Coordinates of N, CA and C in Angstrom, one line a residue:
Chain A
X275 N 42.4 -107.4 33.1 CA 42.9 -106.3 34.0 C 41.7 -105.6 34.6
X276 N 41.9 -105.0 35.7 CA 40.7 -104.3 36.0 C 41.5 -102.8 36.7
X277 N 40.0 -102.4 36.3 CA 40.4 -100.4 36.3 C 39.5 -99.8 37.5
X278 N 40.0 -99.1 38.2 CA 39.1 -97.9 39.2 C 39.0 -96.7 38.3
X279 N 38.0 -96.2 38.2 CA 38.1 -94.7 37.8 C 36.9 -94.2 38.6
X280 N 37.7 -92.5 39.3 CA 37.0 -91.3 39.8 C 37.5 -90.4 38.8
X281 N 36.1 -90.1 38.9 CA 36.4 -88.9 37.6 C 36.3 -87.2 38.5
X282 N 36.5 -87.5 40.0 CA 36.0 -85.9 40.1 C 37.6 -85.8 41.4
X283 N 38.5 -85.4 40.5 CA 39.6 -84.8 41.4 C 39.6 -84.1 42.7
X284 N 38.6 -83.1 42.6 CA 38.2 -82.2 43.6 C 37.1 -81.5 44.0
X285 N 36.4 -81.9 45.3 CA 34.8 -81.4 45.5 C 35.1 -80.4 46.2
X286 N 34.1 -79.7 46.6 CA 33.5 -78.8 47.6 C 32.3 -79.5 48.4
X287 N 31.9 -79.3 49.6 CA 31.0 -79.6 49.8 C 30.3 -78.8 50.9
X288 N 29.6 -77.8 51.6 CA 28.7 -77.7 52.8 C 28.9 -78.3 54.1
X289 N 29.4 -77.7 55.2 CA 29.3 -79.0 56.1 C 27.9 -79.5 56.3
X290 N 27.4 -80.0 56.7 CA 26.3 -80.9 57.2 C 25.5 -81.1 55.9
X291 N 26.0 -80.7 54.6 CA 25.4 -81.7 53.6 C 25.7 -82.6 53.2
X292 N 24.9 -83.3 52.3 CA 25.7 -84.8 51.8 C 26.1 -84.6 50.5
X293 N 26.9 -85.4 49.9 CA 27.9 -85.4 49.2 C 28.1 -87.0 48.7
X294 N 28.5 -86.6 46.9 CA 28.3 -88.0 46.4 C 29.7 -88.2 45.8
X295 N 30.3 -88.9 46.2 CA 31.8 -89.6 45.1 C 31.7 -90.7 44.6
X296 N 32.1 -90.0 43.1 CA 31.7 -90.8 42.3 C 32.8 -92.2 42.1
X297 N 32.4 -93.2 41.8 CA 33.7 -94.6 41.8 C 33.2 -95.5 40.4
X298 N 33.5 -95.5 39.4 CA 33.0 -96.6 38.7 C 34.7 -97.7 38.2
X299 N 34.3 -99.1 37.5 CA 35.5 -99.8 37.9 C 35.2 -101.0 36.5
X300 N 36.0 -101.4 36.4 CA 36.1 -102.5 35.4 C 36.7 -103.8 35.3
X301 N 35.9 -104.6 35.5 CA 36.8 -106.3 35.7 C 35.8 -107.2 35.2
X302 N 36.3 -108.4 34.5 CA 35.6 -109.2 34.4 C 35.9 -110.5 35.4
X303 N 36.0 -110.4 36.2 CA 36.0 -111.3 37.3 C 34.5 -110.7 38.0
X304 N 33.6 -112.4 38.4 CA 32.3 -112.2 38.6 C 32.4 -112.1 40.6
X305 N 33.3 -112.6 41.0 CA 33.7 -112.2 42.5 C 34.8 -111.3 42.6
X306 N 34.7 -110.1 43.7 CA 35.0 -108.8 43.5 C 34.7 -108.4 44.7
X307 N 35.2 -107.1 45.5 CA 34.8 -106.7 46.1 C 35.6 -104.8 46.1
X308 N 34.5 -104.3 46.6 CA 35.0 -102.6 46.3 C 35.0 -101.8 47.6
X309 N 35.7 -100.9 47.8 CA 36.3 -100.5 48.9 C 36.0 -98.7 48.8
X310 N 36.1 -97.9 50.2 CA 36.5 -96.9 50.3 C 37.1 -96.2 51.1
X311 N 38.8 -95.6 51.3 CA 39.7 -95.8 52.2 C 39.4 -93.4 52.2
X312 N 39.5 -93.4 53.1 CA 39.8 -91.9 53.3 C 41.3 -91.7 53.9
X313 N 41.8 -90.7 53.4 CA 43.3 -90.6 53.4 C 43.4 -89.2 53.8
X314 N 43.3 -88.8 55.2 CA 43.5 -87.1 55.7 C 45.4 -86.7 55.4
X315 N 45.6 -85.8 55.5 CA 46.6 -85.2 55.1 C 47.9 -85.9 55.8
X316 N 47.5 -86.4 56.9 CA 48.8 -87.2 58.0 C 49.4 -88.4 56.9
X317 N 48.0 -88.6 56.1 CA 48.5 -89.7 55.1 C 48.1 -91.3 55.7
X318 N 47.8 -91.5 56.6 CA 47.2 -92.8 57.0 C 46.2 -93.4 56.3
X319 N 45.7 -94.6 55.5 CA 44.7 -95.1 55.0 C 43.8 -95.5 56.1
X320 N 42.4 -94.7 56.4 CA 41.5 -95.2 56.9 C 40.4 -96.1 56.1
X321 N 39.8 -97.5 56.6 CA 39.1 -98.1 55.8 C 37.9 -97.3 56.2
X322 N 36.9 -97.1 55.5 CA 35.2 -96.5 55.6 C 34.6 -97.3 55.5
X323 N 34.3 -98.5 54.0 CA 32.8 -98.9 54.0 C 33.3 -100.2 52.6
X324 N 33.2 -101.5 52.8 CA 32.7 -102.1 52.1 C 32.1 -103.3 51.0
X325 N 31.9 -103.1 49.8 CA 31.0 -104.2 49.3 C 31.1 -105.4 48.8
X326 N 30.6 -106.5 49.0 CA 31.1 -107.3 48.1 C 29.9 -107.5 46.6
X327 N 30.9 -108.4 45.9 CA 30.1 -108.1 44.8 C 28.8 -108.9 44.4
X328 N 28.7 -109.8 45.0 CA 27.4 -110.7 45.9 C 26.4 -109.9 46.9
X329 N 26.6 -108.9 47.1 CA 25.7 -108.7 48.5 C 24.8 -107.7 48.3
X330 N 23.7 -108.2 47.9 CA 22.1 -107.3 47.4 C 22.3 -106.6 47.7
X331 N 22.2 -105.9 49.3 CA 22.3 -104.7 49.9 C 23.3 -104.0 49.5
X332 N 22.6 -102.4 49.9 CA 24.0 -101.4 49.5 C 24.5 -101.3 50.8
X333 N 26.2 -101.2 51.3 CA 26.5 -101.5 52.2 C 26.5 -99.8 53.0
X334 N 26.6 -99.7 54.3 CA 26.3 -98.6 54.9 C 26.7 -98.8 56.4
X335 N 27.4 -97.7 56.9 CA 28.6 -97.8 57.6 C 28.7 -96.0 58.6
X336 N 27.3 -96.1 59.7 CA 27.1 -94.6 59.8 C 27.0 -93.6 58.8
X337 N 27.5 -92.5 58.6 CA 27.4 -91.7 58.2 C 27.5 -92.0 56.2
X338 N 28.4 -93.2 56.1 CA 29.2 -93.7 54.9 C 28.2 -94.4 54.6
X339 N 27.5 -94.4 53.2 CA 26.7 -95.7 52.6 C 27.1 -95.8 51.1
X340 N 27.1 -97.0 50.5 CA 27.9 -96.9 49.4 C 26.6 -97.2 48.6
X341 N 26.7 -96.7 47.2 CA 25.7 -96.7 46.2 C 26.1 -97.9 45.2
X342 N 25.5 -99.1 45.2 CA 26.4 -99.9 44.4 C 25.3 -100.5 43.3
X343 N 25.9 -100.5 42.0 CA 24.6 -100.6 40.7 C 25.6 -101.3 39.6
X344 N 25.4 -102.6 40.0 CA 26.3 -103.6 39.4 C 26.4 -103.5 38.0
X345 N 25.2 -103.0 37.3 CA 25.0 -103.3 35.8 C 25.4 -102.2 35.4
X346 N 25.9 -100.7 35.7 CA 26.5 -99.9 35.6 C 27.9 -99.8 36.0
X347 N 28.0 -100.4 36.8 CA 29.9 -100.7 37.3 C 30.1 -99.2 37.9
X348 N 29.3 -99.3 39.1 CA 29.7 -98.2 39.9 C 29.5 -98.1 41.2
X349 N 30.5 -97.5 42.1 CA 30.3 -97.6 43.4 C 30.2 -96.5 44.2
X350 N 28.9 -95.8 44.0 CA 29.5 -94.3 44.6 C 29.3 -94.3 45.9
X351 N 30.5 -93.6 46.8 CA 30.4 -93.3 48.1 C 29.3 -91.9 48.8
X352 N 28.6 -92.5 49.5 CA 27.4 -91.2 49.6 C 28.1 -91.4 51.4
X353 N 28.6 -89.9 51.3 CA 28.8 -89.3 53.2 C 27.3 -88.3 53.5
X354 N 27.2 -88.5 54.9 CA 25.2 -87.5 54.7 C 26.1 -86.3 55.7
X355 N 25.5 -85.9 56.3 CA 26.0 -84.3 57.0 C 27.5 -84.3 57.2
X356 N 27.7 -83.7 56.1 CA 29.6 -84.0 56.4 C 29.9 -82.9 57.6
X357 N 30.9 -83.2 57.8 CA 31.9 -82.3 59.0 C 33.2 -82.2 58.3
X358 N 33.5 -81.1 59.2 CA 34.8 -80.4 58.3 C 36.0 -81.4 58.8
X359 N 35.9 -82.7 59.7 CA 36.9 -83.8 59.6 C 37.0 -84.5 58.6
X360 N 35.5 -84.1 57.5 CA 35.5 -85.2 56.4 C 36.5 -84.9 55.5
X361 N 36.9 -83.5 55.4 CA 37.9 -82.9 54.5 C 39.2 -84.2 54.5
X362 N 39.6 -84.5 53.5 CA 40.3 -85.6 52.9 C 40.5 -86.1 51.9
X363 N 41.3 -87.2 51.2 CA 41.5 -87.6 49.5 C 40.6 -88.7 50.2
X364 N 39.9 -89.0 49.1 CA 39.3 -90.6 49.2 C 39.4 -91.1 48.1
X365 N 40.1 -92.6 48.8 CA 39.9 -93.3 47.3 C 39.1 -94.9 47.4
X366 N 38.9 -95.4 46.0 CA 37.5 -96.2 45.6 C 38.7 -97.5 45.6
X367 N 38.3 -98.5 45.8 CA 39.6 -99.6 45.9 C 39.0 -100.6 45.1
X368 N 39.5 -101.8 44.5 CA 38.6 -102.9 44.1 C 39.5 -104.1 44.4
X369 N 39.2 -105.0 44.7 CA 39.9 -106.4 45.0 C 39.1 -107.3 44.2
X370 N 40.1 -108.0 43.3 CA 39.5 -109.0 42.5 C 40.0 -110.0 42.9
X371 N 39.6 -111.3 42.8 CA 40.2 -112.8 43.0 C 40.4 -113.2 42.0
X372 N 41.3 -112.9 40.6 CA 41.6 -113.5 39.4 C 42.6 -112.6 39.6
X373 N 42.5 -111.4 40.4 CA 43.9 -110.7 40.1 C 44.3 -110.6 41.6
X374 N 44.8 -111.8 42.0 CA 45.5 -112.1 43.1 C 44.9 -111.3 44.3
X375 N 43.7 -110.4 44.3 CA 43.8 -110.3 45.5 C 43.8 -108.9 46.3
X376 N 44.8 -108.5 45.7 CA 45.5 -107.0 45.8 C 44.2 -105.9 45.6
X377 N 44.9 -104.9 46.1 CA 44.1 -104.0 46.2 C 44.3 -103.0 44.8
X378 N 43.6 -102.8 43.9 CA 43.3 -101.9 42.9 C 42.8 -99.8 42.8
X379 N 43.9 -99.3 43.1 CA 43.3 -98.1 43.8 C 42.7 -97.1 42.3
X380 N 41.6 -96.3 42.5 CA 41.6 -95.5 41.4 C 42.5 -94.1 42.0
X381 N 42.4 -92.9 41.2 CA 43.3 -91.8 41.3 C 42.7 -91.0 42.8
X382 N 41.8 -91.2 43.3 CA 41.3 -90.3 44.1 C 40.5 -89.0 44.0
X383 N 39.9 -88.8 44.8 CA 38.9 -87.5 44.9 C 39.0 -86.5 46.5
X384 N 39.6 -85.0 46.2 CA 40.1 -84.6 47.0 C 38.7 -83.8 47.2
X385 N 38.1 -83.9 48.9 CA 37.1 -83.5 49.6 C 37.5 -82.3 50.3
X386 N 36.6 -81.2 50.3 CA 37.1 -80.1 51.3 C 35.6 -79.5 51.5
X387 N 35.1 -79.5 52.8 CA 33.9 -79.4 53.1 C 34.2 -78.2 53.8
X388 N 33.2 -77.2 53.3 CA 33.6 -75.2 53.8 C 32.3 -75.3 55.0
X389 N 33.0 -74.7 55.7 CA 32.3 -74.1 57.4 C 30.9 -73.3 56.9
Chain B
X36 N 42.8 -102.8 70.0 CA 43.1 -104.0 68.9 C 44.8 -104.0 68.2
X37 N 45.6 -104.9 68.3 CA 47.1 -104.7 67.4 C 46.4 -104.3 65.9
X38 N 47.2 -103.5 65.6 CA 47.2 -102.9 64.1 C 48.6 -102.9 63.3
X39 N 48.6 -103.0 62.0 CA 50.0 -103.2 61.6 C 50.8 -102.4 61.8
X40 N 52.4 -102.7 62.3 CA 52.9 -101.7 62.6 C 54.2 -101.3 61.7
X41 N 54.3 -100.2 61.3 CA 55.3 -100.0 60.0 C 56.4 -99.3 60.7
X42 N 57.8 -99.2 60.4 CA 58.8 -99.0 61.1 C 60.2 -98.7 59.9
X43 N 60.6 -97.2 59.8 CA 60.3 -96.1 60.2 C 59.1 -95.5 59.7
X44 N 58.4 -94.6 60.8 CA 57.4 -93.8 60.1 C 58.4 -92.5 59.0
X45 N 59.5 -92.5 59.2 CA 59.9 -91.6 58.4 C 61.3 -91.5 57.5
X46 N 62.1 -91.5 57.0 CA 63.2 -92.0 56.4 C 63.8 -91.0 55.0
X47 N 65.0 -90.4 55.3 CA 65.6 -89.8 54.6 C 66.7 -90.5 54.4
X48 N 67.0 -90.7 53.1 CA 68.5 -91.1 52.0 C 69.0 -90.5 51.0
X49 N 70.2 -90.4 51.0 CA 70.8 -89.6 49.9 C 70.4 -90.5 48.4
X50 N 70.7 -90.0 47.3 CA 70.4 -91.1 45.8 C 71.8 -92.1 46.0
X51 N 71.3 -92.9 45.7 CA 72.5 -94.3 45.3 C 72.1 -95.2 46.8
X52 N 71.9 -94.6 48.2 CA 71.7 -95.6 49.2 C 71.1 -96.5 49.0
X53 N 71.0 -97.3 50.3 CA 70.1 -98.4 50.3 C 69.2 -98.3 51.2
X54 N 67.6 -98.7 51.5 CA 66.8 -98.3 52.4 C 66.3 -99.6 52.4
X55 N 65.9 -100.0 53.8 CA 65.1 -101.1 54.6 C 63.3 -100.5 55.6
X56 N 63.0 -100.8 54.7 CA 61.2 -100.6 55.4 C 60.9 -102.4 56.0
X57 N 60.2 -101.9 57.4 CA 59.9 -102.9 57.9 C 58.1 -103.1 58.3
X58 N 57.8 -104.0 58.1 CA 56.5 -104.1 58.8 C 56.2 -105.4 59.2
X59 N 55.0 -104.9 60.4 CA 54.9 -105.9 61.3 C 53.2 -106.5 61.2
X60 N 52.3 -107.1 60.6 CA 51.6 -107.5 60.2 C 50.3 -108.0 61.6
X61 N 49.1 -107.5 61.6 CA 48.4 -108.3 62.2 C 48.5 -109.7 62.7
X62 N 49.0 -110.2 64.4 CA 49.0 -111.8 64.2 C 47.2 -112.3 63.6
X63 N 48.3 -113.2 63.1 CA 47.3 -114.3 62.5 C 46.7 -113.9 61.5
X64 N 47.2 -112.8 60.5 CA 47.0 -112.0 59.5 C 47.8 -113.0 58.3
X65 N 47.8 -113.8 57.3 CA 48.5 -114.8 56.7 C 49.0 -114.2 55.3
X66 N 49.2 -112.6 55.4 CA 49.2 -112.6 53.5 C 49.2 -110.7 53.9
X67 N 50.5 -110.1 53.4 CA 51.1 -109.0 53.5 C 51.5 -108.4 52.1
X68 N 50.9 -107.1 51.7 CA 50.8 -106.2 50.7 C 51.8 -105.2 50.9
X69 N 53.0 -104.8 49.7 CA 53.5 -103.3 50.1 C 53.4 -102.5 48.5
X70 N 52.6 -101.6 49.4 CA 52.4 -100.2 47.8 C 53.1 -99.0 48.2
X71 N 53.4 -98.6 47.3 CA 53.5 -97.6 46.8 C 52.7 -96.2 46.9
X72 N 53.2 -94.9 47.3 CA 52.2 -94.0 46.8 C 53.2 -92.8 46.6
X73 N 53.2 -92.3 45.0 CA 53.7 -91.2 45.0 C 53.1 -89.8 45.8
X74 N 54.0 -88.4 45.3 CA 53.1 -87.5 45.2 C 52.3 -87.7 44.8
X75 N 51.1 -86.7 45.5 CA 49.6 -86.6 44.5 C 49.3 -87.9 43.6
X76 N 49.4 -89.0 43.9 CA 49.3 -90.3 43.1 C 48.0 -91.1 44.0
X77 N 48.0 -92.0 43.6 CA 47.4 -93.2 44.3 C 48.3 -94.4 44.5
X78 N 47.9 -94.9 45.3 CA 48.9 -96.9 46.1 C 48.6 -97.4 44.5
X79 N 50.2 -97.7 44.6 CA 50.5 -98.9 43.8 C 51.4 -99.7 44.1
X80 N 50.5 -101.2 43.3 CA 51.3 -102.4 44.2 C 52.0 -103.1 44.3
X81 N 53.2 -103.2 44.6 CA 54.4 -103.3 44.9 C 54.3 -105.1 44.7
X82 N 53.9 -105.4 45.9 CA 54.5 -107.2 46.2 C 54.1 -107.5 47.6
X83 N 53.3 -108.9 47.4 CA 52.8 -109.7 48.4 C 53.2 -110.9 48.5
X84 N 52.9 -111.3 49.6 CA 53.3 -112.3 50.1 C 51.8 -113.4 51.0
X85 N 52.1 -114.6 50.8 CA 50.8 -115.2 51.5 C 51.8 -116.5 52.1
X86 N 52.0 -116.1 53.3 CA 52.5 -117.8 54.3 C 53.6 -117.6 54.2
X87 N 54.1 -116.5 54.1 CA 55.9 -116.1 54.0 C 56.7 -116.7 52.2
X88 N 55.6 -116.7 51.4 CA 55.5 -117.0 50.1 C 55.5 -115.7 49.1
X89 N 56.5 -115.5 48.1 CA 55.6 -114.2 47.5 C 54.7 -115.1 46.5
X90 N 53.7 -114.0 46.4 CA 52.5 -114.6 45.7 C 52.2 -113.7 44.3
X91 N 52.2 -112.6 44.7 CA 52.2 -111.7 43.5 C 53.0 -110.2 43.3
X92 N 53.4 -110.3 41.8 CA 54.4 -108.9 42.0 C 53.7 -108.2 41.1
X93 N 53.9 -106.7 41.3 CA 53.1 -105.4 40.7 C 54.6 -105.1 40.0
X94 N 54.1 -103.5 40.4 CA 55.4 -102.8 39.3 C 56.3 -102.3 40.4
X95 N 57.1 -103.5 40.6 CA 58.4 -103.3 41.8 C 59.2 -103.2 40.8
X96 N 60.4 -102.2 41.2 CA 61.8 -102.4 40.4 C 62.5 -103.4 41.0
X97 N 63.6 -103.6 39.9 CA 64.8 -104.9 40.1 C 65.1 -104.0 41.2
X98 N 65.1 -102.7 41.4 CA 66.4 -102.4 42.8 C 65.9 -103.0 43.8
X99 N 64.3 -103.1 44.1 CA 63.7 -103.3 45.3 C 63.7 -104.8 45.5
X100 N 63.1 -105.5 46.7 CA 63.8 -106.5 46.8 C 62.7 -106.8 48.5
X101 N 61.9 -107.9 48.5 CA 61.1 -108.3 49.9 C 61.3 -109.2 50.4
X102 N 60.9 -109.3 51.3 CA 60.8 -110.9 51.8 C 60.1 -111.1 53.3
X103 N 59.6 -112.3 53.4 CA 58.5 -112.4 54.9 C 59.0 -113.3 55.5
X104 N 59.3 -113.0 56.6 CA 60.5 -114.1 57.8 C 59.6 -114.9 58.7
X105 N 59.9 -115.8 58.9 CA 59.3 -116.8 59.7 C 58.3 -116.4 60.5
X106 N 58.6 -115.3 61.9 CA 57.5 -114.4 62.2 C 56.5 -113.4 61.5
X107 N 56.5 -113.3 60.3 CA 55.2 -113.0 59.8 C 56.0 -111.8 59.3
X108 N 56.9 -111.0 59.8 CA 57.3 -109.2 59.5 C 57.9 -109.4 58.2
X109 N 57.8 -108.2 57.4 CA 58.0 -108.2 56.3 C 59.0 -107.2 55.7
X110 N 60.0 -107.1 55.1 CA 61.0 -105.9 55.0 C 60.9 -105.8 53.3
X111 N 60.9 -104.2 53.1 CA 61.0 -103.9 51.8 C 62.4 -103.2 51.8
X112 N 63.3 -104.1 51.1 CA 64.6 -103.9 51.2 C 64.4 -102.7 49.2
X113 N 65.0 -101.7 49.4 CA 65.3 -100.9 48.2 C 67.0 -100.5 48.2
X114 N 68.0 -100.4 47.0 CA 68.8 -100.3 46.7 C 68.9 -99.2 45.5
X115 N 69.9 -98.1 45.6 CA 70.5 -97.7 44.4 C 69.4 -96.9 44.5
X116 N 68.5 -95.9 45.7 CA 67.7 -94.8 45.8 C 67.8 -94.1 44.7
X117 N 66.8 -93.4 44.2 CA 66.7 -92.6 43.0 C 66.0 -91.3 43.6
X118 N 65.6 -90.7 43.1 CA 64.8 -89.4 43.8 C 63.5 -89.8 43.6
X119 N 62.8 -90.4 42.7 CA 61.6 -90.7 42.2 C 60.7 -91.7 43.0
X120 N 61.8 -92.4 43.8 CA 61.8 -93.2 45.0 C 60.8 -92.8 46.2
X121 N 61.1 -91.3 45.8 CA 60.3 -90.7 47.4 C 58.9 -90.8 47.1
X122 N 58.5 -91.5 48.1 CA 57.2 -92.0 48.2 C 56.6 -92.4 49.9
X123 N 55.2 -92.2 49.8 CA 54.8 -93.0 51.1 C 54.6 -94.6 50.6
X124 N 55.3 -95.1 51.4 CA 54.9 -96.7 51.4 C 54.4 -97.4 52.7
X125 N 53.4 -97.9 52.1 CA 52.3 -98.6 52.7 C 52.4 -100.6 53.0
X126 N 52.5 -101.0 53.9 CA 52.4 -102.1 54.1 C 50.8 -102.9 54.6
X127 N 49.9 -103.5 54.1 CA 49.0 -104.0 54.6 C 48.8 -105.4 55.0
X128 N 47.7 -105.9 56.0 CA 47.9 -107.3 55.8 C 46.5 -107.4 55.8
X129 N 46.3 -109.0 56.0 CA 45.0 -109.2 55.7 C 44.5 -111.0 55.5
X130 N 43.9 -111.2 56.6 CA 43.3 -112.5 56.4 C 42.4 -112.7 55.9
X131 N 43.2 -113.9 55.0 CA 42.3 -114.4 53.8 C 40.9 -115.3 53.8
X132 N 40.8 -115.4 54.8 CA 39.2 -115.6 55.1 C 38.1 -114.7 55.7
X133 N 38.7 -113.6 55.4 CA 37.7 -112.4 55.5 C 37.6 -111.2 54.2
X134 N 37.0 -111.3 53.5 CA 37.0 -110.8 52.1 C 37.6 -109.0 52.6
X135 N 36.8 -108.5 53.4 CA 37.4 -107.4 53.0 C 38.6 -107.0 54.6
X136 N 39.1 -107.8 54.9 CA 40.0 -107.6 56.4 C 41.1 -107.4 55.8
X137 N 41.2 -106.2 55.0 CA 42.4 -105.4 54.6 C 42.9 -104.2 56.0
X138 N 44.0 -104.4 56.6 CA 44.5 -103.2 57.4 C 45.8 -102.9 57.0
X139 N 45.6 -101.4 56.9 CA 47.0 -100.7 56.7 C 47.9 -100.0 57.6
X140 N 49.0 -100.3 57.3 CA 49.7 -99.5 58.7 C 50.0 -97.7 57.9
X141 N 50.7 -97.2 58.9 CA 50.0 -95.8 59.1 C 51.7 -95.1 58.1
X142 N 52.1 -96.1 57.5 CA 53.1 -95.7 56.2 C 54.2 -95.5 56.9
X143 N 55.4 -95.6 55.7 CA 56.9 -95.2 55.7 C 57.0 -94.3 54.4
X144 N 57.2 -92.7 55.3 CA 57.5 -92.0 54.4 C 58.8 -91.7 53.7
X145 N 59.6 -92.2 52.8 CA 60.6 -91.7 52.1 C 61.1 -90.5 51.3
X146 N 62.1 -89.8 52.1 CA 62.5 -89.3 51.1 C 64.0 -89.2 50.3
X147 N 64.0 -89.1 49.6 CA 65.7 -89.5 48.8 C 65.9 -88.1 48.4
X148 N 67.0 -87.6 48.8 CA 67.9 -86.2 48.5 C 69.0 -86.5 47.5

């Protein structure tokens, strides 16, 4: 079975600082891939950024770069000068190919970046 | 670019009805996801489909009920509404030769009175 866990329900953040959400995840499937969808209040899934579980590089997507440290099982999403559009739930996704595929959501991390 | 299109974006039923969510899948998109999202919850995954095949089921109830029609659209048929029911539901598609070409349409929100 494989698990998403965020452990930080709710940030604060600075606008035009950066900001780290945390994502770590659990599968033993060795092909994988991990995701980060932002979800503003309209409720639409925006896709942001990302990785597979092959790909050296950390993946990075403007403003979005993902922090990915395989031997720790974690994916944290780093945003750099946020803006008060960043305010939103984000969540950390994982797709495994032993488990059909699907998308794997953890609980989310509610973002509110102050003026 | 076409993006998946969900239909209704909004939906009110009394408990006991029946409700029909429809979506319309990226062409040439071969393989359609519908989740779930409570209140304050996160997407959970309901039931897919790959080539008008279901392929894999999550934690769908017996009431609920899918299927993917020849043209590619997909309907999440639910029966015997409960209140617990009310949820945003999410339909995604996604070609399987692109590891992360997951798109989601912009939800069917439910509510059951």
């Amino acid at each position: 079975a494989q698990k998403i866990t965020q452990t930080q329900p709710g940030m604060f953040v600075q606008e035009k600082e950066a900001v780290t959400l945390d994502c770590t995840y659990d599968t033993s499937d060795q092909s994988y891939g991990l995701f980060w969808y932002k979800q503003p209040s309209s409720g639409e899934m925006i896709f942001l950024i990302y990785q597979g579980s092959y790909d050296e590089q950390n993946a990075t997507e403007g403003r979005y770069s993902l922090n990915f440290q395989k031997a720790r099982k974690s994916a944290n999403l780093v945003i750099s000068a946020s803006q008060l559009g960043d305010s939103a739930m984000y969540f950390c996704a994982m797709r495994s190919r032993n488990a059909g595929n699907m998308l794997t959501f953890g609980g989310g991390t509610r973002l509110m970046v102050k003026p | 670019a076409a993006g998946v299109i969900q239909s209704p974006r909004h939906l009110i039923k009394e408990k006991r009805e029946t409700a029909t969510l429809k979506c319309y899948p990226i062409p040439r998109h071969d393989t359609v996801y519908w989740y779930q999202q409570g209140p304050g919850q996160d997407p959970q995954f309901l039931i897919s489909f790959y080539e008008k095949m279901q392929s894999d089921k999550g934690s769908i109830p017996d009431r609920f009920s899918a299927q993917q029609f020849s043209d590619y659209h997909s309907e999440l048929n639910m029966s015997s509404l409960e209140l617990g029911d009310s949820a945003l539901y999410f339909c995604a598609s996604r070609d399987t030769g692109v590891d992360y070409g997951y798109t989601f349409g912009s939800g069917t929100r439910l509510t059951v009175v």
